[in-house]
Coordinates of C-alpha atoms in Angstrom, one line a residue:
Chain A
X1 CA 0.0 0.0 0.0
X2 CA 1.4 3.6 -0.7
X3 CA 0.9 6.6 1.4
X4 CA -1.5 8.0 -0.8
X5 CA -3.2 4.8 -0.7
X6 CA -3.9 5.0 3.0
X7 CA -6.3 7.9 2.0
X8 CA -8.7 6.9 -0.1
X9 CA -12.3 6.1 1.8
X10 CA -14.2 4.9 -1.1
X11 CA -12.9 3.8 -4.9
X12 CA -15.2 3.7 -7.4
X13 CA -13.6 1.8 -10.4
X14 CA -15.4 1.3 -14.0
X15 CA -18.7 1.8 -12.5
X16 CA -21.5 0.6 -14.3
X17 CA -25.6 0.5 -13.3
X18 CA -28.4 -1.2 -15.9
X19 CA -31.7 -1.1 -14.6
X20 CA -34.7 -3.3 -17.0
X21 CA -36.7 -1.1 -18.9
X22 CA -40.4 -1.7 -20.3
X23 CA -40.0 -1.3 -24.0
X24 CA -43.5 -3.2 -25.2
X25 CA -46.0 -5.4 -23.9
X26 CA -43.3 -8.1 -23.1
X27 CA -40.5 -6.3 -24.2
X28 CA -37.8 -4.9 -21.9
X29 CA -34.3 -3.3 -22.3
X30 CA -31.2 -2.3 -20.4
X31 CA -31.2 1.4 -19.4
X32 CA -28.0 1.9 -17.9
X33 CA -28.5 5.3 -15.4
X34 CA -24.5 4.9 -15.0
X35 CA -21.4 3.9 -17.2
X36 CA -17.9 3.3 -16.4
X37 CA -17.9 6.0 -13.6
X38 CA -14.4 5.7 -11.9
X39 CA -13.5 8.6 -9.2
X40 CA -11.9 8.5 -5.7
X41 CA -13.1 9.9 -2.0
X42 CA -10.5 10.4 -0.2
X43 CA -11.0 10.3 3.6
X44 CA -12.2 13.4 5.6
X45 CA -13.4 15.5 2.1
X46 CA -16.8 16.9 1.2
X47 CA -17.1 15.7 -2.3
X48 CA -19.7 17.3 -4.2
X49 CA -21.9 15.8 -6.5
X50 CA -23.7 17.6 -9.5
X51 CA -25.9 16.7 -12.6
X52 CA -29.2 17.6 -14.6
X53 CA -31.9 15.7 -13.4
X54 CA -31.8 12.2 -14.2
X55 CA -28.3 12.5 -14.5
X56 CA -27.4 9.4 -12.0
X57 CA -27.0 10.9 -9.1
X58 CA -29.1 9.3 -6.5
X59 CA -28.5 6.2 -8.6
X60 CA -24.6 6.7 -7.8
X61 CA -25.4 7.7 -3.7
X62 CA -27.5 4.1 -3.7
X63 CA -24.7 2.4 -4.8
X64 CA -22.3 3.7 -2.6
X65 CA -25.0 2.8 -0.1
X66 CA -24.6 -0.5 -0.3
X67 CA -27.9 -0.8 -1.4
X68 CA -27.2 -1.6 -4.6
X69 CA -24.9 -3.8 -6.3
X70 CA -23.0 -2.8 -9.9
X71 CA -23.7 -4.4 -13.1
X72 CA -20.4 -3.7 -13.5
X73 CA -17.2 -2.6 -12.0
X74 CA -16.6 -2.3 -8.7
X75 CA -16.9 -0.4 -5.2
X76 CA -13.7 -0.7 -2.8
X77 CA -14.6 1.1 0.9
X78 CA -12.2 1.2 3.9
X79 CA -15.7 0.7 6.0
X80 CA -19.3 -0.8 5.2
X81 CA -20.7 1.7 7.9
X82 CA -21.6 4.2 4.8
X83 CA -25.4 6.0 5.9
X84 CA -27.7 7.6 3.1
X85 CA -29.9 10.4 4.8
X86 CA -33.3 10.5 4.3
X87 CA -36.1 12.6 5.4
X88 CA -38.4 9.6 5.9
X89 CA -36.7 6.4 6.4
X90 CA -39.2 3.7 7.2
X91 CA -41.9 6.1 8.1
X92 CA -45.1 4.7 9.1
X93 CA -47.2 7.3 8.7
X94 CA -50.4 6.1 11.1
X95 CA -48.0 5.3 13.9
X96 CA -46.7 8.5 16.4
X97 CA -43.6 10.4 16.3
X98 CA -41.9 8.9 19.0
X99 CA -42.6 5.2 17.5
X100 CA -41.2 6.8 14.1
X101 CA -38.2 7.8 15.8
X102 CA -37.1 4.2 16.6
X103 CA -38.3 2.9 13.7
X104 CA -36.1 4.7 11.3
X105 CA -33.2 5.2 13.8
X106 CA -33.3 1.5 13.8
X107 CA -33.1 1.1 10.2
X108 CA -30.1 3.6 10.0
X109 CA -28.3 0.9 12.3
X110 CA -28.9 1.9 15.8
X111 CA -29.8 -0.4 18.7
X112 CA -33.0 -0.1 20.4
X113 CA -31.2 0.9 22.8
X114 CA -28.8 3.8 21.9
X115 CA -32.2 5.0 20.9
X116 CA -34.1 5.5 23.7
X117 CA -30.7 7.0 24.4
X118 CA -31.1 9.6 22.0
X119 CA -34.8 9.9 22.1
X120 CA -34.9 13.0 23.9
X121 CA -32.1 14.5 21.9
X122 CA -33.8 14.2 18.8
X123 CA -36.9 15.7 20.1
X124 CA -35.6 18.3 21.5
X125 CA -34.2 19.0 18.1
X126 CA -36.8 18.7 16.6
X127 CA -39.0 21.3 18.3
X128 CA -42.0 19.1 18.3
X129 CA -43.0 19.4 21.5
X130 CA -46.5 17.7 22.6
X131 CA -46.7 16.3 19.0
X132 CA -44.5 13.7 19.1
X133 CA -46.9 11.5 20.3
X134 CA -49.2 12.1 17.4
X135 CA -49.2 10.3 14.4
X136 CA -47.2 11.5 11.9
X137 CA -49.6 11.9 9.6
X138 CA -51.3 14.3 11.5
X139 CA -47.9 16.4 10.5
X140 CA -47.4 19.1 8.1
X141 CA -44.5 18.7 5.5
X142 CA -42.5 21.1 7.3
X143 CA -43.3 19.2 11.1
X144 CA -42.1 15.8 8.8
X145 CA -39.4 16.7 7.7
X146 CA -37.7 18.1 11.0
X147 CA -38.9 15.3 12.6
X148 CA -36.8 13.2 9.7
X149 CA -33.9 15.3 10.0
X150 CA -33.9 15.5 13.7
X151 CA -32.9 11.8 13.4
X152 CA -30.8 11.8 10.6
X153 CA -28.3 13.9 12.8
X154 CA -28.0 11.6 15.1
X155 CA -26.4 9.1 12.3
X156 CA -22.5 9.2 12.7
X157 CA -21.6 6.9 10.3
X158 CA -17.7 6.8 8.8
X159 CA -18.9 8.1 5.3
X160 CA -22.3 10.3 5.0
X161 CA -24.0 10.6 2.1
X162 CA -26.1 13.7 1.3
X163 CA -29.1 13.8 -1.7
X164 CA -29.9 17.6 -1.2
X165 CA -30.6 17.5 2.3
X166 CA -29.5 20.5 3.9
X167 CA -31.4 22.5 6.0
X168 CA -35.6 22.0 6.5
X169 CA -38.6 23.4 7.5
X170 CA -39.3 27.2 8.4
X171 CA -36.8 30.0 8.4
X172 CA -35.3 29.2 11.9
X173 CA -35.2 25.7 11.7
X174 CA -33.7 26.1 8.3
X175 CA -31.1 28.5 9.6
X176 CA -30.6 25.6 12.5
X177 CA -30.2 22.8 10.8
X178 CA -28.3 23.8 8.0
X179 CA -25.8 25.3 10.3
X180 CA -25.8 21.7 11.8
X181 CA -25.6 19.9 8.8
X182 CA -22.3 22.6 7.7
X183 CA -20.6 22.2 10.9
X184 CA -20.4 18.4 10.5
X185 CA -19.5 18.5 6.4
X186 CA -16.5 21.3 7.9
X187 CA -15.7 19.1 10.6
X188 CA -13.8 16.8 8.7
X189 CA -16.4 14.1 8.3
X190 CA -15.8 12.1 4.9
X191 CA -19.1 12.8 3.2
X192 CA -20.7 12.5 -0.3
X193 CA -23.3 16.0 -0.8
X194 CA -25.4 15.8 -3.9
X195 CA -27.0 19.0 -4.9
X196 CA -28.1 21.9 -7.4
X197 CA -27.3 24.4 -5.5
X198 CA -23.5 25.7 -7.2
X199 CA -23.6 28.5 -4.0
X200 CA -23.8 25.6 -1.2
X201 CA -21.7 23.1 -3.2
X202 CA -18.2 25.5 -4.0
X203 CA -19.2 26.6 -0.6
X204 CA -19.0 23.4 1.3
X205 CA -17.3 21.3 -1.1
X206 CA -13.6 20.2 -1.6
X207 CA -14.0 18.6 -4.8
X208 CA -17.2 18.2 -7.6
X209 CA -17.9 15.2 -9.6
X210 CA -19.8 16.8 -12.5
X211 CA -22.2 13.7 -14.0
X212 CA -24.0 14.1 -17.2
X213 CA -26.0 11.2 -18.7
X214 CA -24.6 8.4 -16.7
X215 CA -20.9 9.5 -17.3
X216 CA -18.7 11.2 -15.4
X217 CA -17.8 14.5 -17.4
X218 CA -15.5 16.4 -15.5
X219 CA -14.0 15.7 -11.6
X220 CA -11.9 18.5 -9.8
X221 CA -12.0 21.5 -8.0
X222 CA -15.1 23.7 -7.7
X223 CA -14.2 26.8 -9.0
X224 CA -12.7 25.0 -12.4
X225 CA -15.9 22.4 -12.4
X226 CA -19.0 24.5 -11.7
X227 CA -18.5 27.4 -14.4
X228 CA -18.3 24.7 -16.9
X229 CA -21.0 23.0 -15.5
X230 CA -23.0 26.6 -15.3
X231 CA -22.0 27.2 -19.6
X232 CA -23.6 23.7 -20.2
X233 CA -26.9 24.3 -18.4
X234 CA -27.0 27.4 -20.3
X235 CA -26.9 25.3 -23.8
X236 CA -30.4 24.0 -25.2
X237 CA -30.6 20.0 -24.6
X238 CA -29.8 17.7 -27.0
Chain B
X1 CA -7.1 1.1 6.1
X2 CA -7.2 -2.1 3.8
X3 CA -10.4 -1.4 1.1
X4 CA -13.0 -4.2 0.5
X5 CA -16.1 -4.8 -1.5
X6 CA -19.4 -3.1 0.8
X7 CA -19.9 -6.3 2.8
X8 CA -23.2 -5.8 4.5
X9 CA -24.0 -8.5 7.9
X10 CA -26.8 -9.9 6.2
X11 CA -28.0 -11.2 9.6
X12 CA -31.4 -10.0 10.2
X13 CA -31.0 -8.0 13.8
X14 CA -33.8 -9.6 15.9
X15 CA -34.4 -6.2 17.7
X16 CA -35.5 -4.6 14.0
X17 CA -37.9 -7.5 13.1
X18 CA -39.6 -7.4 16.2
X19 CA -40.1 -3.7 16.0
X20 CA -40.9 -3.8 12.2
X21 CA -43.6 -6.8 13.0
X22 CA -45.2 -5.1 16.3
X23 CA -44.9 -1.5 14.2
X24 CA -47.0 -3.1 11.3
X25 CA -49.4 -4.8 13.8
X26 CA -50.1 -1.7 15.7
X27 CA -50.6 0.0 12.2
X28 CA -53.0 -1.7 11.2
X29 CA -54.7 -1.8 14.2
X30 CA -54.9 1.8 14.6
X31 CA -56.6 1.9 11.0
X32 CA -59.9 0.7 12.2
X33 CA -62.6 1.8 14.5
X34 CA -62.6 -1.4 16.5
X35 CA -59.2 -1.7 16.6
X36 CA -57.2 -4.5 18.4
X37 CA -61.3 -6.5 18.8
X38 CA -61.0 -7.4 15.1
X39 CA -58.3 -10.0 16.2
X40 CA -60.9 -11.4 17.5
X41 CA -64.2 -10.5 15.5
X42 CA -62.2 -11.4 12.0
X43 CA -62.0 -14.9 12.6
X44 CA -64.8 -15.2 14.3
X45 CA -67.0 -14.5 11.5
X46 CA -64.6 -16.1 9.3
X47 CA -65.6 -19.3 10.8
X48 CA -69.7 -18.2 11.6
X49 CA -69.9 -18.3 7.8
X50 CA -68.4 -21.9 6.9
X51 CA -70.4 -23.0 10.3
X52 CA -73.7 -21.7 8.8
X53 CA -73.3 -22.9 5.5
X54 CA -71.6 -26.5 6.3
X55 CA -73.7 -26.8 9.9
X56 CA -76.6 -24.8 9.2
X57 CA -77.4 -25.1 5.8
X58 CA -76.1 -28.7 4.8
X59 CA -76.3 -30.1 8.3
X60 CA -73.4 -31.7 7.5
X61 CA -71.1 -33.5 10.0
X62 CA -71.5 -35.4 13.2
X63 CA -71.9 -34.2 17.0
X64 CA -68.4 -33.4 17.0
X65 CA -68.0 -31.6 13.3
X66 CA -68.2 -27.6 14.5
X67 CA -65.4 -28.5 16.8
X68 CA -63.6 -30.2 13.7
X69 CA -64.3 -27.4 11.4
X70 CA -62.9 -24.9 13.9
X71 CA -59.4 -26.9 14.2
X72 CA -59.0 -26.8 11.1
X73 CA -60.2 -23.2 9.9
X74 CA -57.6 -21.7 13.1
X75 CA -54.5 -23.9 11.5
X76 CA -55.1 -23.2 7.8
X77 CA -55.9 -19.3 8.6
X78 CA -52.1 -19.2 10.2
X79 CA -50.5 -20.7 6.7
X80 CA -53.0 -18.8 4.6
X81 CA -52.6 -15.4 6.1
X82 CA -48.8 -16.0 6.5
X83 CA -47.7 -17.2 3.4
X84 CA -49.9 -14.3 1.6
X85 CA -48.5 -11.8 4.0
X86 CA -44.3 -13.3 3.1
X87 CA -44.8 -13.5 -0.4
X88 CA -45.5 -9.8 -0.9
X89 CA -43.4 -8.9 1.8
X90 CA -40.7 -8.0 -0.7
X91 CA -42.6 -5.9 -3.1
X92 CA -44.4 -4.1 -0.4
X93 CA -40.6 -3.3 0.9
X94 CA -39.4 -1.9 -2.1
X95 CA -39.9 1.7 -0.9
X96 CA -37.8 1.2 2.4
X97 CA -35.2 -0.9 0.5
X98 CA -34.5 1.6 -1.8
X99 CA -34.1 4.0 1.1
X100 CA -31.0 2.2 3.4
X101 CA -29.4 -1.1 2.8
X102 CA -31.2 -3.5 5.0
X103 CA -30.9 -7.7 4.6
X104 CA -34.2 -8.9 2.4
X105 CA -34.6 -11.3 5.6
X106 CA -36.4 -8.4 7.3
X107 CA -39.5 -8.8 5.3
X108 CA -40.6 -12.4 5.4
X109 CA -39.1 -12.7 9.0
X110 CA -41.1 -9.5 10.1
X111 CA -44.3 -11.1 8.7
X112 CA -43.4 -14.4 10.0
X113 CA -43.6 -12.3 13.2
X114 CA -46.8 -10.3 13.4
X115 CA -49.0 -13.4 11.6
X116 CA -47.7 -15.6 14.1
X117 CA -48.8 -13.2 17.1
X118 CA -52.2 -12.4 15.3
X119 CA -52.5 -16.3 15.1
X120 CA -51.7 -16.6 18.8
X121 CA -54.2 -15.0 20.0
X122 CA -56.8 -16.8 17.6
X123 CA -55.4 -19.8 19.0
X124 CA -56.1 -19.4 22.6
X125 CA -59.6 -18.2 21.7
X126 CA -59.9 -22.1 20.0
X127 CA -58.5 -23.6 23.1
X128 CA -61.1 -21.3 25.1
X129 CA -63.8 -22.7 23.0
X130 CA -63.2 -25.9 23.7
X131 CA -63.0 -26.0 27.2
X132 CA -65.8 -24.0 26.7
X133 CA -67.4 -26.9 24.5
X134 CA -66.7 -29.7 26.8
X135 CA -64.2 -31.2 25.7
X136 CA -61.7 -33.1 28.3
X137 CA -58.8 -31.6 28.7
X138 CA -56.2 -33.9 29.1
X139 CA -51.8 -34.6 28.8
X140 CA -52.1 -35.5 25.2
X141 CA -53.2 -32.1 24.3
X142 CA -49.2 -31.7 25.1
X143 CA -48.9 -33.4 21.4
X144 CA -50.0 -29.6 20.1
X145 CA -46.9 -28.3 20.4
X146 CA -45.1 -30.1 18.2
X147 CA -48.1 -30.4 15.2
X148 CA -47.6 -26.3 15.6
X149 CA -44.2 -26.3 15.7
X150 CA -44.0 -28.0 12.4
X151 CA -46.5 -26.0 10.9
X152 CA -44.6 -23.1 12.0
X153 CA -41.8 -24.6 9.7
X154 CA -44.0 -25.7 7.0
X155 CA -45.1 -21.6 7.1
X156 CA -41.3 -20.3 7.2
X157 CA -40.2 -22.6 4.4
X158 CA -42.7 -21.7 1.9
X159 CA -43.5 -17.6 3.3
X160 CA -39.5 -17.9 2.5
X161 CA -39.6 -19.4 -0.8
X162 CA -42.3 -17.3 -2.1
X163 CA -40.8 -14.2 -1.0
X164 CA -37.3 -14.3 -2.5
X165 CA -38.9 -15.6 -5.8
X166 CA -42.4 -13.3 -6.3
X167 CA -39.8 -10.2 -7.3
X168 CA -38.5 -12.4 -10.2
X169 CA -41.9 -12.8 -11.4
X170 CA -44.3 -11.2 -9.8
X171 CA -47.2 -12.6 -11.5
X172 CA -46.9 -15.2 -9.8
X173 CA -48.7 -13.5 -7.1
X174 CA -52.2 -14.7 -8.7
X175 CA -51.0 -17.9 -9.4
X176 CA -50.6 -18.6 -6.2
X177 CA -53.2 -17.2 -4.9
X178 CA -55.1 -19.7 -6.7
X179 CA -52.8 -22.6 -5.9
X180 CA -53.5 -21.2 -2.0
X181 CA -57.3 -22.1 -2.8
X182 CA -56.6 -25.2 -4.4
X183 CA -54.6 -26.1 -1.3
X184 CA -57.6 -25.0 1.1
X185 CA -60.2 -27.2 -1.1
X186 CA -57.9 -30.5 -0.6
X187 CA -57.0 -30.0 3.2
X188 CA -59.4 -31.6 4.4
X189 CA -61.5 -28.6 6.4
X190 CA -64.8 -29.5 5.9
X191 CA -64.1 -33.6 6.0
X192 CA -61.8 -35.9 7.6
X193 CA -59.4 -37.5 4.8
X194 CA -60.0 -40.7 6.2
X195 CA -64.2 -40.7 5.2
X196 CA -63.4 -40.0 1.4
X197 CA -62.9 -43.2 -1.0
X198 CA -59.7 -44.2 -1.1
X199 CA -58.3 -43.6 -4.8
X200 CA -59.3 -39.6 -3.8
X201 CA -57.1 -39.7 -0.8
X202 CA -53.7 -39.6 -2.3
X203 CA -54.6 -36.1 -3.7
X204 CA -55.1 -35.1 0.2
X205 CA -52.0 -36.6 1.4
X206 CA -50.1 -34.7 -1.7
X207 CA -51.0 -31.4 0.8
X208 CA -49.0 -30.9 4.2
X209 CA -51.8 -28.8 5.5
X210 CA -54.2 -31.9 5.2
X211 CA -51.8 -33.8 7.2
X212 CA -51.0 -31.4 9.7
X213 CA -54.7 -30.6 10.3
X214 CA -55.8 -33.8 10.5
X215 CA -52.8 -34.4 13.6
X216 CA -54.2 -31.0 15.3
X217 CA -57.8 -32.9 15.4
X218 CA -56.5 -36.1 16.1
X219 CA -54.7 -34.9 19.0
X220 CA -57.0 -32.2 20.6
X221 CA -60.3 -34.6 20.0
X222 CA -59.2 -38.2 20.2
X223 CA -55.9 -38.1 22.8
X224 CA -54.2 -39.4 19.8
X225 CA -50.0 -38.9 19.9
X226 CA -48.9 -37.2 17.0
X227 CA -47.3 -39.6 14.0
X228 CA -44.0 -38.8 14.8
X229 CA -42.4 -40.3 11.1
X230 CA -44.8 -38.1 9.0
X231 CA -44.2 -34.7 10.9
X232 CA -40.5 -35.4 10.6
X233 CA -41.1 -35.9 7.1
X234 CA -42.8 -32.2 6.5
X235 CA -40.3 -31.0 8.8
X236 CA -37.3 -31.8 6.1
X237 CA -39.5 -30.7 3.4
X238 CA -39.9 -27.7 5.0
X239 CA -36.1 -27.1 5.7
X240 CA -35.7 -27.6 2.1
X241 CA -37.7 -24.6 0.7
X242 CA -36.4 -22.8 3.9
X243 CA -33.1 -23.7 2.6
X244 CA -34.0 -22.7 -0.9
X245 CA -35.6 -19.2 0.1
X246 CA -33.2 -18.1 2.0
X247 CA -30.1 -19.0 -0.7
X248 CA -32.5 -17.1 -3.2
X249 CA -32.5 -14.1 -0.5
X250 CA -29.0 -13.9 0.2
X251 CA -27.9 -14.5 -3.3
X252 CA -29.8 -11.6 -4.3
X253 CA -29.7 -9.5 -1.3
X254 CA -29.0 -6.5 -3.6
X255 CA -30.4 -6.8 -7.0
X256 CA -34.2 -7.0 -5.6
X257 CA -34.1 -3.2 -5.1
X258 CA -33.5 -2.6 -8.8
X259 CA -35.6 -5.7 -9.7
X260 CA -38.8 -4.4 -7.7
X261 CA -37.8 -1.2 -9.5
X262 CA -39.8 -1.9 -13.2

């Protein structure tokens, strides 16, 4: 092993995602949402992740997931403990807050246990008050969502992945939890942020992996990848 | 640090089953009026309607049939509403395993789970009953617990089976559905095996359900001791699709997200 070697959290080598398509009544066909994608993150960087829409983004954060598997190539990690936040993991929305809360934490990895630990944590967070014991379909999108994130910042795993999640709900929680989420990308933490905002990315980011149709297009610093990526958005689609 | 291939534990953590199963219990619960009473009420009136049409209507059956007929509706109601439950508990996952990596064993084991505790309960309400009814009480009742234990094996192996393969092809899903009815028709639930001619018979004793109810009745009704050979015998046939399934499930632990996906 070299010295760089002892750096790198995550390799992605020759990437390559088909999903089945319909393409008739009986007919289906390989779409692949990502091809050949090779890039490297390197332990204790923000590495920024932008596209178009449909691009293969979240198709690229679920395979570093784990969840997942490559048609082709291959995914090397110096851990398996790699979380994907979500604003509603394994919500049940009949059952209350507080069940919710251990549900999802749960799923994210945590023992029963360590969340009772954390229960109060989180709802203090959360600013939900009395309402944590109401079903959480009782919520509004705004009460869901902190509720979601509340418990997503309890998740320390040793590689984070981000799919736009930044800050939620109304102007101070936004302001809160975006200040949260910042401190922990500026902390060191080794963490994979997918967004469309260029501001937050070349703000937070110390590298950008520009996808485009499944490929990657460019990889490098954000001030060099972001204009380009800026010039392209400009151009009609082809 | 040395890098590897993402090698999740696929070992399904006891502590999320249990609160996946009781979660999805208490969800369901809380989605009616009367709540945790239609535990009850459901198969209550699930058996008051083959009671008035098989009792009432045909006045079929001996002194003892109702008693018969309620064995047998409590033990096939556990595999029906299992083995439904496990073999869309994949497809009904796809959302959540799409969301975090988490083993595929969740699903069927989770359903496994909340049908058995639903069945429980309908259990001891048959038990009540028959106490209720008159009937004696006495040490070969004890026999039960193995004709449920293998049941409970006969439920896992298939619920397994069916799981891991539905998201292959998930029209299956009405097949078996049918096949499920097909089973119910040749288990024996409104007859004992042993009153048909005997060239029909073999059909019944094709069906592990038939076999298995006809041990619940002969134990419970007629201080028989279970037939050790033949519960052994569904017991290895039941570790075998078990065995199946759960090769199927770990094989493809992470292509059913993408699979469940068109």
């Amino acid at each position: 092993m070299t010295a760089l070697e002892k750096d790198v959290s995550i390799r992605v080598d020759e990437v390559s995602l088909a999903y089945e398509r319909r393409a008739g009544l009986f007919r289906r066909e390989p779409f692949w949402a990502l091809r050949d994608v090779s890039f490297e993150l390197h332990s204790g960087e923000t590495l920024g992740v932008i596209g178009r829409n449909g691009s293969g983004k979240s198709t690229l954060l679920r395979l570093l997931a784990g969840i997942s598997k490559p048609t082709r190539g291959e995914i090397l990690a110096a851990s398996s403990f790699v979380s994907l936040l979500s604003l509603d993991l394994g919500f049940v929305p009949n059952l209350s807050g507080r069940q919710n809360i251990f549900l999802s934490a749960m799923l994210y990895g945590m023992s029963r246990q360590r969340v009772s630990e954390l229960l109060d944590a989180i709802v203090d967070y959360s600013e939900l008050g009395d309402a944590i014991e109401h079903p959480v379909n009782t919520y509004s999108a705004g009460m869901k969502a902190r509720l979601g994130f509340s418990i997503a910042t309890t998740v320390d795993p040793d590689v984070l992945l981000i799919d736009e999640i930044l800050g939620v709900g109304d102007l101070s929680f936004r302001h809160k939890s975006s200040a949260t989420m910042r401190n922990r990308l500026k902390s060191g933490k080794t963490a994979l942020f997918v967004s469309h905002s260029m501001h937050e990315v070349s703000a937070l980011c110390d590298r950008v992996v520009w996808l485009d149709n499944g490929e990657l297009r460019m990889i490098g610093e954000p001030d060099d990848v972001i204009p380009q990526y800026e010039d392209c958005l400009q151009q009609p689609t082809s | 640090m040395a890098l590897s291939p993402f090698k999740p534990s696929q070992h399904p953590r006891l502590d999320l089953i249990r609160y996946v199963a009781v979660s999805s219990l208490l969800s369901e619960t809380l989605r009616s009026r009367l709540g945790f009473l239609w535990w009850f009420l459901d198969p209550v009136l699930y058996m008051a309607v083959f009671y008035f049409v098989f009792a009432v209507i045909f006045e079929r059956g001996g002194p003892d049939f109702v008693v018969k007929l309620l064995i047998a509706l409590v033990l096939w109601r556990w595999f029906d509403n299992t083995v439904k439950a496990c073999a869309g508990s994949l497809v009904n996952g796809k959302g959540l395993m799409r969301q975090v990596y988490v083993s595929k064993f969740l699903f069927p084991l989770a359903a496994l789970l909340s049908q058995g505790i639903k069945s429980a309960v309908v259990l001891l309400v048959l038990i009540l009953f028959l106490l209720v009814y008159g009937i004696d009480v006495n040490l070969a009742w004890f026999g039960l617990v193995p004709v449920l234990l293998v049941e409970f094996l006969f439920i896992s192996g298939v619920g397994l089976l069916l799981a891991s393969i539905i998201p292959f092809f998930p029209d299956l899903k009405t097949l078996i559905d049918y096949g499920i009815q097909l089973m119910f028709f040749l288990s024996g639930v409104f007859f004992e095996i042993s009153q048909l001619p005997p060239d029909v018979q073999d059909y019944f004793l094709l069906n592990p359900m038939a076999m298995l109810i006809d041990q619940g009745r002969q134990v419970l009704l007629y201080q028989a001791t279970p037939d050790w050979i033949l519960l052994a015998g569904i017991a290895i046939f039941s570790f075998l699709l078990a065995a199946i399934g759960s090769w199927l499930l770990a094989r493809y632990d992470r292509d059913y997200p993408a699979l469940l996906l068109v």
